[in-house]
């Protein structure tokens, strides 16, 4: 019996060692699984943040493009309208009109003022040129002259008005510049 007790005790020790080995293996396996899952979670988080940042950047870019398109959507229309404005101004500059023509000119002037008010309301403004220093961003020099009454590099005469839409030059002023 002592021998059987001894064998039982040895069997129990072997079983206990086997159980400990299985438990260690199971623990190692669980720790590996947890580590893998944490790594996967971090990968998913990183991917999510990248996609979220890309979406935010796209959203900002589209908003900026939309604002610019809204700001300058009338540019083509206004560019086509400017020759009409020029012709209107020329018709109003009649030298020594008769009384009958003066009546028409008053009406034309009222229509012209109304047209210019609408353009100004939509962000169009004439570029000041006469007597100003020449600015190649706003003016296009087509002639030069030497006039002692003006400083060097000053616009002597405006040959055609220039216009800006908000901050963008639609058409540069054609000017004569003093050398």
PDB file of N, CA and C in Angstrom, residues 2-81:
ATOM      1  N   UNK A   2       1.910   1.149   0.646  1.00  0.00           N
ATOM      2  CA  UNK A   2       2.797   2.285   0.685  1.00  0.00           C
ATOM      3  C   UNK A   2       3.305   2.583  -0.720  1.00  0.00           C
ATOM      4  N   UNK A   3       3.494   1.454  -1.432  1.00  0.00           N
ATOM      5  CA  UNK A   3       3.969   1.617  -2.783  1.00  0.00           C
ATOM      6  C   UNK A   3       2.892   2.286  -3.624  1.00  0.00           C
ATOM      7  N   UNK A   4       1.635   1.917  -3.424  1.00  0.00           N
ATOM      8  CA  UNK A   4       0.535   2.501  -4.181  1.00  0.00           C
ATOM      9  C   UNK A   4       0.373   3.973  -3.833  1.00  0.00           C
ATOM     10  N   UNK A   5       0.566   4.299  -2.537  1.00  0.00           N
ATOM     11  CA  UNK A   5       0.443   5.696  -2.120  1.00  0.00           C
ATOM     12  C   UNK A   5       1.548   6.501  -2.781  1.00  0.00           C
ATOM     13  N   UNK A   6       2.738   5.873  -2.838  1.00  0.00           N
ATOM     14  CA  UNK A   6       3.862   6.569  -3.431  1.00  0.00           C
ATOM     15  C   UNK A   6       3.597   6.799  -4.919  1.00  0.00           C
ATOM     16  N   UNK A   7       3.079   5.806  -5.604  1.00  0.00           N
ATOM     17  CA  UNK A   7       2.789   5.931  -7.027  1.00  0.00           C
ATOM     18  C   UNK A   7       1.688   6.966  -7.261  1.00  0.00           C
ATOM     19  N   UNK A   8       0.661   6.949  -6.345  1.00  0.00           N
ATOM     20  CA  UNK A   8      -0.415   7.938  -6.461  1.00  0.00           C
ATOM     21  C   UNK A   8       0.141   9.340  -6.295  1.00  0.00           C
ATOM     22  N   UNK A   9       1.063   9.468  -5.318  1.00  0.00           N
ATOM     23  CA  UNK A   9       1.640  10.774  -5.050  1.00  0.00           C
ATOM     24  C   UNK A   9       2.441  11.224  -6.265  1.00  0.00           C
ATOM     25  N   UNK A  10       3.208  10.329  -6.871  1.00  0.00           N
ATOM     26  CA  UNK A  10       4.006  10.655  -8.057  1.00  0.00           C
ATOM     27  C   UNK A  10       3.073  11.025  -9.208  1.00  0.00           C
ATOM     28  N   UNK A  11       1.985  10.236  -9.379  1.00  0.00           N
ATOM     29  CA  UNK A  11       1.011  10.526 -10.429  1.00  0.00           C
ATOM     30  C   UNK A  11       0.391  11.905 -10.224  1.00  0.00           C
ATOM     31  N   UNK A  12       0.072  12.203  -8.971  1.00  0.00           N
ATOM     32  CA  UNK A  12      -0.521  13.516  -8.674  1.00  0.00           C
ATOM     33  C   UNK A  12       0.474  14.632  -8.958  1.00  0.00           C
ATOM     34  N   UNK A  13       1.743  14.446  -8.633  1.00  0.00           N
ATOM     35  CA  UNK A  13       2.773  15.454  -8.902  1.00  0.00           C
ATOM     36  C   UNK A  13       2.942  15.650 -10.404  1.00  0.00           C
ATOM     37  N   UNK A  14       2.924  14.542 -11.151  1.00  0.00           N
ATOM     38  CA  UNK A  14       3.053  14.626 -12.612  1.00  0.00           C
ATOM     39  C   UNK A  14       1.853  15.374 -13.187  1.00  0.00           C
ATOM     40  N   UNK A  15       0.664  15.005 -12.704  1.00  0.00           N
ATOM     41  CA  UNK A  15      -0.553  15.682 -13.181  1.00  0.00           C
ATOM     42  C   UNK A  15      -0.509  17.175 -12.847  1.00  0.00           C
ATOM     43  N   UNK A  16      -0.020  17.471 -11.621  1.00  0.00           N
ATOM     44  CA  UNK A  16       0.064  18.866 -11.195  1.00  0.00           C
ATOM     45  C   UNK A  16       1.051  19.613 -12.085  1.00  0.00           C
ATOM     46  N   UNK A  17       2.201  19.004 -12.385  1.00  0.00           N
ATOM     47  CA  UNK A  17       3.189  19.635 -13.256  1.00  0.00           C
ATOM     48  C   UNK A  17       2.600  19.839 -14.654  1.00  0.00           C
ATOM     49  N   UNK A  18       1.882  18.808 -15.159  1.00  0.00           N
ATOM     50  CA  UNK A  18       1.238  18.924 -16.471  1.00  0.00           C
ATOM     51  C   UNK A  18       0.215  20.054 -16.472  1.00  0.00           C
ATOM     52  N   UNK A  19      -0.562  20.131 -15.386  1.00  0.00           N
ATOM     53  CA  UNK A  19      -1.564  21.189 -15.266  1.00  0.00           C
ATOM     54  C   UNK A  19      -0.892  22.557 -15.250  1.00  0.00           C
ATOM     55  N   UNK A  20       0.231  22.674 -14.494  1.00  0.00           N
ATOM     56  CA  UNK A  20       0.949  23.951 -14.444  1.00  0.00           C
ATOM     57  C   UNK A  20       1.486  24.323 -15.820  1.00  0.00           C
ATOM     58  N   UNK A  21       2.018  23.327 -16.566  1.00  0.00           N
ATOM     59  CA  UNK A  21       2.535  23.576 -17.908  1.00  0.00           C
ATOM     60  C   UNK A  21       1.396  24.021 -18.822  1.00  0.00           C
ATOM     61  N   UNK A  22       0.256  23.343 -18.729  1.00  0.00           N
ATOM     62  CA  UNK A  22      -0.904  23.711 -19.549  1.00  0.00           C
ATOM     63  C   UNK A  22      -1.377  25.121 -19.180  1.00  0.00           C
ATOM     64  N   UNK A  23      -1.420  25.404 -17.872  1.00  0.00           N
ATOM     65  CA  UNK A  23      -1.842  26.733 -17.429  1.00  0.00           C
ATOM     66  C   UNK A  23      -0.876  27.799 -17.905  1.00  0.00           C
ATOM     67  N   UNK A  24       0.442  27.522 -17.838  1.00  0.00           N
ATOM     68  CA  UNK A  24       1.439  28.478 -18.326  1.00  0.00           C
ATOM     69  C   UNK A  24       1.262  28.695 -19.822  1.00  0.00           C
ATOM     70  N   UNK A  25       1.067  27.600 -20.563  1.00  0.00           N
ATOM     71  CA  UNK A  25       0.866  27.697 -21.997  1.00  0.00           C
ATOM     72  C   UNK A  25      -0.408  28.486 -22.292  1.00  0.00           C
ATOM     73  N   UNK A  26      -1.455  28.206 -21.550  1.00  0.00           N
ATOM     74  CA  UNK A  26      -2.715  28.929 -21.741  1.00  0.00           C
ATOM     75  C   UNK A  26      -2.539  30.401 -21.413  1.00  0.00           C
ATOM     76  N   UNK A  27      -1.794  30.699 -20.337  1.00  0.00           N
ATOM     77  CA  UNK A  27      -1.559  32.083 -19.950  1.00  0.00           C
ATOM     78  C   UNK A  27      -0.738  32.788 -21.010  1.00  0.00           C
ATOM     79  N   UNK A  28       0.337  32.102 -21.472  1.00  0.00           N
ATOM     80  CA  UNK A  28       1.153  32.691 -22.536  1.00  0.00           C
ATOM     81  C   UNK A  28       0.309  32.921 -23.781  1.00  0.00           C
ATOM     82  N   UNK A  29      -0.514  31.951 -24.114  1.00  0.00           N
ATOM     83  CA  UNK A  29      -1.375  32.052 -25.279  1.00  0.00           C
ATOM     84  C   UNK A  29      -2.346  33.219 -25.129  1.00  0.00           C
ATOM     85  N   UNK A  30      -2.928  33.385 -23.962  1.00  0.00           N
ATOM     86  CA  UNK A  30      -3.863  34.495 -23.717  1.00  0.00           C
ATOM     87  C   UNK A  30      -3.138  35.837 -23.786  1.00  0.00           C
ATOM     88  N   UNK A  31      -1.944  35.902 -23.217  1.00  0.00           N
ATOM     89  CA  UNK A  31      -1.172  37.149 -23.269  1.00  0.00           C
ATOM     90  C   UNK A  31      -0.812  37.494 -24.701  1.00  0.00           C
ATOM     91  N   UNK A  32      -0.444  36.474 -25.489  1.00  0.00           N
ATOM     92  CA  UNK A  32      -0.149  36.705 -26.909  1.00  0.00           C
ATOM     93  C   UNK A  32      -1.386  37.214 -27.636  1.00  0.00           C
ATOM     94  N   UNK A  33      -2.519  36.599 -27.360  1.00  0.00           N
ATOM     95  CA  UNK A  33      -3.773  37.029 -27.996  1.00  0.00           C
ATOM     96  C   UNK A  33      -4.116  38.456 -27.614  1.00  0.00           C
ATOM     97  N   UNK A  34      -3.957  38.795 -26.327  1.00  0.00           N
ATOM     98  CA  UNK A  34      -4.239  40.163 -25.861  1.00  0.00           C
ATOM     99  C   UNK A  34      -3.297  41.146 -26.553  1.00  0.00           C
ATOM    100  N   UNK A  35      -2.021  40.797 -26.655  1.00  0.00           N
ATOM    101  CA  UNK A  35      -1.044  41.672 -27.317  1.00  0.00           C
ATOM    102  C   UNK A  35      -1.407  41.865 -28.791  1.00  0.00           C
ATOM    103  N   UNK A  36      -1.772  40.778 -29.457  1.00  0.00           N
ATOM    104  CA  UNK A  36      -2.169  40.870 -30.862  1.00  0.00           C
ATOM    105  C   UNK A  36      -3.410  41.740 -31.024  1.00  0.00           C
ATOM    106  N   UNK A  37      -4.380  41.549 -30.135  1.00  0.00           N
ATOM    107  CA  UNK A  37      -5.604  42.345 -30.208  1.00  0.00           C
ATOM    108  C   UNK A  37      -5.321  43.822 -29.935  1.00  0.00           C
ATOM    109  N   UNK A  38      -4.449  44.115 -28.970  1.00  0.00           N
ATOM    110  CA  UNK A  38      -4.088  45.509 -28.699  1.00  0.00           C
ATOM    111  C   UNK A  38      -3.389  46.124 -29.902  1.00  0.00           C
ATOM    112  N   UNK A  39      -2.526  45.370 -30.539  1.00  0.00           N
ATOM    113  CA  UNK A  39      -1.838  45.844 -31.738  1.00  0.00           C
ATOM    114  C   UNK A  39      -2.845  46.126 -32.859  1.00  0.00           C
ATOM    115  N   UNK A  40      -3.808  45.236 -33.011  1.00  0.00           N
ATOM    116  CA  UNK A  40      -4.846  45.412 -34.035  1.00  0.00           C
ATOM    117  C   UNK A  40      -5.688  46.653 -33.728  1.00  0.00           C
ATOM    118  N   UNK A  41      -6.021  46.832 -32.448  1.00  0.00           N
ATOM    119  CA  UNK A  41      -6.793  48.017 -32.049  1.00  0.00           C
ATOM    120  C   UNK A  41      -6.006  49.284 -32.369  1.00  0.00           C
ATOM    121  N   UNK A  42      -4.729  49.298 -32.073  1.00  0.00           N
ATOM    122  CA  UNK A  42      -3.901  50.468 -32.378  1.00  0.00           C
ATOM    123  C   UNK A  42      -3.828  50.734 -33.877  1.00  0.00           C
ATOM    124  N   UNK A  43      -3.739  49.665 -34.662  1.00  0.00           N
ATOM    125  CA  UNK A  43      -3.727  49.810 -36.118  1.00  0.00           C
ATOM    126  C   UNK A  43      -5.044  50.432 -36.602  1.00  0.00           C
ATOM    127  N   UNK A  44      -6.158  49.933 -36.078  1.00  0.00           N
ATOM    128  CA  UNK A  44      -7.465  50.473 -36.469  1.00  0.00           C
ATOM    129  C   UNK A  44      -7.593  51.932 -36.046  1.00  0.00           C
ATOM    130  N   UNK A  45      -7.121  52.265 -34.852  1.00  0.00           N
ATOM    131  CA  UNK A  45      -7.179  53.659 -34.387  1.00  0.00           C
ATOM    132  C   UNK A  45      -6.369  54.567 -35.295  1.00  0.00           C
ATOM    133  N   UNK A  46      -5.155  54.121 -35.627  1.00  0.00           N
ATOM    134  CA  UNK A  46      -4.295  54.912 -36.508  1.00  0.00           C
ATOM    135  C   UNK A  46      -4.962  55.123 -37.862  1.00  0.00           C
ATOM    136  N   UNK A  47      -5.505  54.060 -38.423  1.00  0.00           N
ATOM    137  CA  UNK A  47      -6.199  54.175 -39.714  1.00  0.00           C
ATOM    138  C   UNK A  47      -7.388  55.122 -39.608  1.00  0.00           C
ATOM    139  N   UNK A  48      -8.131  55.026 -38.523  1.00  0.00           N
ATOM    140  CA  UNK A  48      -9.289  55.905 -38.321  1.00  0.00           C
ATOM    141  C   UNK A  48      -8.851  57.363 -38.273  1.00  0.00           C
ATOM    142  N   UNK A  49      -7.810  57.648 -37.504  1.00  0.00           N
ATOM    143  CA  UNK A  49      -7.352  59.040 -37.386  1.00  0.00           C
ATOM    144  C   UNK A  49      -6.831  59.574 -38.715  1.00  0.00           C
ATOM    145  N   UNK A  50      -6.174  58.714 -39.500  1.00  0.00           N
ATOM    146  CA  UNK A  50      -5.700  59.148 -40.818  1.00  0.00           C
ATOM    147  C   UNK A  50      -6.881  59.495 -41.729  1.00  0.00           C
ATOM    148  N   UNK A  51      -7.868  58.622 -41.757  1.00  0.00           N
ATOM    149  CA  UNK A  51      -9.046  58.863 -42.600  1.00  0.00           C
ATOM    150  C   UNK A  51      -9.795  60.106 -42.115  1.00  0.00           C
ATOM    151  N   UNK A  52      -9.915  60.257 -40.806  1.00  0.00           N
ATOM    152  CA  UNK A  52     -10.598  61.429 -40.248  1.00  0.00           C
ATOM    153  C   UNK A  52      -9.859  62.712 -40.640  1.00  0.00           C
ATOM    154  N   UNK A  53      -8.527  62.714 -40.541  1.00  0.00           N
ATOM    155  CA  UNK A  53      -7.732  63.889 -40.917  1.00  0.00           C
ATOM    156  C   UNK A  53      -7.885  64.180 -42.410  1.00  0.00           C
ATOM    157  N   UNK A  54      -7.872  63.148 -43.243  1.00  0.00           N
ATOM    158  CA  UNK A  54      -8.069  63.343 -44.680  1.00  0.00           C
ATOM    159  C   UNK A  54      -9.436  63.956 -44.973  1.00  0.00           C
ATOM    160  N   UNK A  55     -10.453  63.481 -44.288  1.00  0.00           N
ATOM    161  CA  UNK A  55     -11.804  64.022 -44.492  1.00  0.00           C
ATOM    162  C   UNK A  55     -11.878  65.484 -44.064  1.00  0.00           C
ATOM    163  N   UNK A  56     -11.263  65.821 -42.941  1.00  0.00           N
ATOM    164  CA  UNK A  56     -11.255  67.214 -42.481  1.00  0.00           C
ATOM    165  C   UNK A  56     -10.521  68.111 -43.478  1.00  0.00           C
ATOM    166  N   UNK A  57      -9.388  67.644 -43.989  1.00  0.00           N
ATOM    167  CA  UNK A  57      -8.647  68.417 -44.985  1.00  0.00           C
ATOM    168  C   UNK A  57      -9.461  68.598 -46.263  1.00  0.00           C
ATOM    169  N   UNK A  58     -10.125  67.538 -46.700  1.00  0.00           N
ATOM    170  CA  UNK A  58     -10.976  67.629 -47.892  1.00  0.00           C
ATOM    171  C   UNK A  58     -12.120  68.609 -47.661  1.00  0.00           C
ATOM    172  N   UNK A  59     -12.704  68.549 -46.491  1.00  0.00           N
ATOM    173  CA  UNK A  59     -13.813  69.447 -46.150  1.00  0.00           C
ATOM    174  C   UNK A  59     -13.350  70.902 -46.198  1.00  0.00           C
ATOM    175  N   UNK A  60     -12.191  71.192 -45.591  1.00  0.00           N
ATOM    176  CA  UNK A  60     -11.665  72.565 -45.602  1.00  0.00           C
ATOM    177  C   UNK A  60     -11.355  73.021 -47.025  1.00  0.00           C
ATOM    178  N   UNK A  61     -10.736  72.135 -47.828  1.00  0.00           N
ATOM    179  CA  UNK A  61     -10.391  72.496 -49.195  1.00  0.00           C
ATOM    180  C   UNK A  61     -11.642  72.794 -50.019  1.00  0.00           C
ATOM    181  N   UNK A  62     -12.675  71.955 -49.875  1.00  0.00           N
ATOM    182  CA  UNK A  62     -13.916  72.166 -50.616  1.00  0.00           C
ATOM    183  C   UNK A  62     -14.613  73.445 -50.176  1.00  0.00           C
ATOM    184  N   UNK A  63     -14.599  73.738 -48.880  1.00  0.00           N
ATOM    185  CA  UNK A  63     -15.203  74.981 -48.403  1.00  0.00           C
ATOM    186  C   UNK A  63     -14.478  76.187 -48.984  1.00  0.00           C
ATOM    187  N   UNK A  64     -13.138  76.127 -49.022  1.00  0.00           N
ATOM    188  CA  UNK A  64     -12.351  77.235 -49.574  1.00  0.00           C
ATOM    189  C   UNK A  64     -12.633  77.406 -51.069  1.00  0.00           C
ATOM    190  N   UNK A  65     -12.687  76.292 -51.803  1.00  0.00           N
ATOM    191  CA  UNK A  65     -12.993  76.353 -53.229  1.00  0.00           C
ATOM    192  C   UNK A  65     -14.391  76.922 -53.462  1.00  0.00           C
ATOM    193  N   UNK A  66     -15.331  76.526 -52.630  1.00  0.00           N
ATOM    194  CA  UNK A  66     -16.696  77.032 -52.756  1.00  0.00           C
ATOM    195  C   UNK A  66     -16.736  78.533 -52.488  1.00  0.00           C
ATOM    196  N   UNK A  67     -16.045  78.971 -51.457  1.00  0.00           N
ATOM    197  CA  UNK A  67     -16.010  80.400 -51.150  1.00  0.00           C
ATOM    198  C   UNK A  67     -15.403  81.183 -52.304  1.00  0.00           C
ATOM    199  N   UNK A  68     -14.299  80.683 -52.874  1.00  0.00           N
ATOM    200  CA  UNK A  68     -13.676  81.372 -54.005  1.00  0.00           C
ATOM    201  C   UNK A  68     -14.585  81.381 -55.224  1.00  0.00           C
ATOM    202  N   UNK A  69     -15.254  80.276 -55.488  1.00  0.00           N
ATOM    203  CA  UNK A  69     -16.148  80.249 -56.652  1.00  0.00           C
ATOM    204  C   UNK A  69     -17.329  81.197 -56.451  1.00  0.00           C
ATOM    205  N   UNK A  70     -17.836  81.270 -55.226  1.00  0.00           N
ATOM    206  CA  UNK A  70     -18.930  82.211 -54.961  1.00  0.00           C
ATOM    207  C   UNK A  70     -18.433  83.656 -55.058  1.00  0.00           C
ATOM    208  N   UNK A  71     -17.221  83.886 -54.584  1.00  0.00           N
ATOM    209  CA  UNK A  71     -16.653  85.235 -54.576  1.00  0.00           C
ATOM    210  C   UNK A  71     -16.431  85.747 -56.002  1.00  0.00           C
ATOM    211  N   UNK A  72     -15.988  84.850 -56.874  1.00  0.00           N
ATOM    212  CA  UNK A  72     -15.621  85.289 -58.218  1.00  0.00           C
ATOM    213  C   UNK A  72     -16.500  84.694 -59.317  1.00  0.00           C
ATOM    214  N   UNK A  73     -17.699  84.220 -58.968  1.00  0.00           N
ATOM    215  CA  UNK A  73     -18.550  83.581 -59.969  1.00  0.00           C
ATOM    216  C   UNK A  73     -19.034  84.561 -61.027  1.00  0.00           C
ATOM    217  N   UNK A  74     -19.085  85.822 -60.698  1.00  0.00           N
ATOM    218  CA  UNK A  74     -19.587  86.809 -61.647  1.00  0.00           C
ATOM    219  C   UNK A  74     -18.490  87.399 -62.516  1.00  0.00           C
ATOM    220  N   UNK A  75     -17.260  86.954 -62.341  1.00  0.00           N
ATOM    221  CA  UNK A  75     -16.143  87.559 -63.050  1.00  0.00           C
ATOM    222  C   UNK A  75     -16.329  87.512 -64.569  1.00  0.00           C
ATOM    223  N   UNK A  76     -16.676  86.380 -65.128  1.00  0.00           N
ATOM    224  CA  UNK A  76     -16.854  86.284 -66.586  1.00  0.00           C
ATOM    225  C   UNK A  76     -17.947  87.220 -67.079  1.00  0.00           C
ATOM    226  N   UNK A  77     -19.056  87.259 -66.339  1.00  0.00           N
ATOM    227  CA  UNK A  77     -20.158  88.144 -66.719  1.00  0.00           C
ATOM    228  C   UNK A  77     -19.716  89.606 -66.698  1.00  0.00           C
ATOM    229  N   UNK A  78     -18.996  89.981 -65.665  1.00  0.00           N
ATOM    230  CA  UNK A  78     -18.559  91.377 -65.531  1.00  0.00           C
ATOM    231  C   UNK A  78     -17.547  91.719 -66.618  1.00  0.00           C
ATOM    232  N   UNK A  79     -16.653  90.783 -66.947  1.00  0.00           N
ATOM    233  CA  UNK A  79     -15.690  91.028 -68.025  1.00  0.00           C
ATOM    234  C   UNK A  79     -16.407  91.303 -69.345  1.00  0.00           C
ATOM    235  N   UNK A  80     -17.504  90.612 -69.595  1.00  0.00           N
ATOM    236  CA  UNK A  80     -18.274  90.851 -70.819  1.00  0.00           C
ATOM    237  C   UNK A  80     -19.054  92.159 -70.748  1.00  0.00           C
ATOM    238  N   UNK A  81     -19.388  92.594 -69.554  1.00  0.00           N
ATOM    239  CA  UNK A  81     -20.170  93.811 -69.365  1.00  0.00           C
ATOM    240  C   UNK A  81     -19.312  95.081 -69.440  1.00  0.00           C
TER     241      UNK A  81
END
